[in-house]
Coordinates of C-alpha atoms in Angstrom, one line a residue:
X1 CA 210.9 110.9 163.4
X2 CA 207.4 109.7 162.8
X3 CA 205.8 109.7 159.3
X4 CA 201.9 109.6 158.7
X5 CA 201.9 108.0 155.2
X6 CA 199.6 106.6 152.9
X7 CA 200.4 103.6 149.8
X8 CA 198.9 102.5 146.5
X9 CA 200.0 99.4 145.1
X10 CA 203.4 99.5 147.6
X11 CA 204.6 103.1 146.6
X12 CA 203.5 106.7 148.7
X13 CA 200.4 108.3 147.3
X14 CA 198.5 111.0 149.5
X15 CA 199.6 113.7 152.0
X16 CA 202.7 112.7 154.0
X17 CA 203.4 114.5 157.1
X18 CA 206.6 113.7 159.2
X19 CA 206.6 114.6 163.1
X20 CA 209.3 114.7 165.1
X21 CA 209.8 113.2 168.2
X22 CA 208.2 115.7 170.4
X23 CA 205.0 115.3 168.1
X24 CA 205.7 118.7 166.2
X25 CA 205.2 118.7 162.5
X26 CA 208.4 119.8 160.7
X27 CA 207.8 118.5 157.2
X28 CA 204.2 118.0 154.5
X29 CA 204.1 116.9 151.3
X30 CA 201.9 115.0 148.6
X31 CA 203.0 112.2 146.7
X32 CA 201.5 110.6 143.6
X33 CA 202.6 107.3 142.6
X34 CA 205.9 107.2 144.5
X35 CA 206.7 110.5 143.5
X36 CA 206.9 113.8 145.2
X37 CA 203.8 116.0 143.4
X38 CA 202.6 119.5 144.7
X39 CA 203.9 121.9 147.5
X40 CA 206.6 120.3 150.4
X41 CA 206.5 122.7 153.2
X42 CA 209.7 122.6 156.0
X43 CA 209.3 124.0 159.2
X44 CA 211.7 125.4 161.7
X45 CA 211.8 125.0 165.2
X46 CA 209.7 127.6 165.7
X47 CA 206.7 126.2 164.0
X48 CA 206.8 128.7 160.9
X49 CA 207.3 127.8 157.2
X50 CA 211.3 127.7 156.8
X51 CA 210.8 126.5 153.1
X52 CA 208.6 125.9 150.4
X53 CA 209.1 124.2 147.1
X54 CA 206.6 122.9 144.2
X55 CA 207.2 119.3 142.7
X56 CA 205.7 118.0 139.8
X57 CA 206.3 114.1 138.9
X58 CA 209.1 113.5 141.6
X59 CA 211.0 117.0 140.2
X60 CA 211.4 120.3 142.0
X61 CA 209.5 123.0 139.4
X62 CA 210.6 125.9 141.8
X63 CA 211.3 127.5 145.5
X64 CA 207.8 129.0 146.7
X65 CA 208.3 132.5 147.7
X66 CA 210.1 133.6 151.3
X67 CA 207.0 135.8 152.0
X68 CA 205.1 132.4 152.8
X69 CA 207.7 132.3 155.8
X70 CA 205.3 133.6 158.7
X71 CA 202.6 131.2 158.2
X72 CA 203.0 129.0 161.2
X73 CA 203.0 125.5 161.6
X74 CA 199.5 123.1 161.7
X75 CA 199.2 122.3 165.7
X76 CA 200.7 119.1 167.2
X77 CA 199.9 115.2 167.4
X78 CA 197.9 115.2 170.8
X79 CA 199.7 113.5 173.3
X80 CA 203.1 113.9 171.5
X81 CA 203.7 117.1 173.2
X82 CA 205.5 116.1 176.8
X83 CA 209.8 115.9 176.8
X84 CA 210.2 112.3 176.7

């Protein structure tokens, strides 16, 4: 898997977004300070929202509703696409 990350003083702060190795986005998610803070969104293999859940301070708050579950998933890394 590949992870598109960004730091602050050595821990993750900012949008994290983890590819895997076809390119395909299968997981976002914020963090603030090292810790996991706003919405984590899973994909499927399909490309639609398997699971959401809210964080606030590194803590899960609560599951997102299952109606979110047909949103699908933010295009590809270019390039990433091809079988390797």
């Amino acid at each position: 898997k590949m992870r598109e990350q960004g730091f602050l003083n050595g821990k993750p702060h900012g949008p994290c977004k983890v590819y895997d190795q076809r390119g395909r986005l299968v997981q976002e998610m914020t963090y603030r300070e090292g810790r996991l803070h706003g919405t984590m969104t899973i994909y499927d293999s399909g490309g639609n929202v398997a699971k959401r859940m809210e964080y606030e301070d590194g803590r899960m708050k609560k599951d997102l509703p299952p109606a979110m579950k047909d949103e699908p998933r933010p295009a590809s890394v270019p390039g990433m696409d091809r079988k390797r």
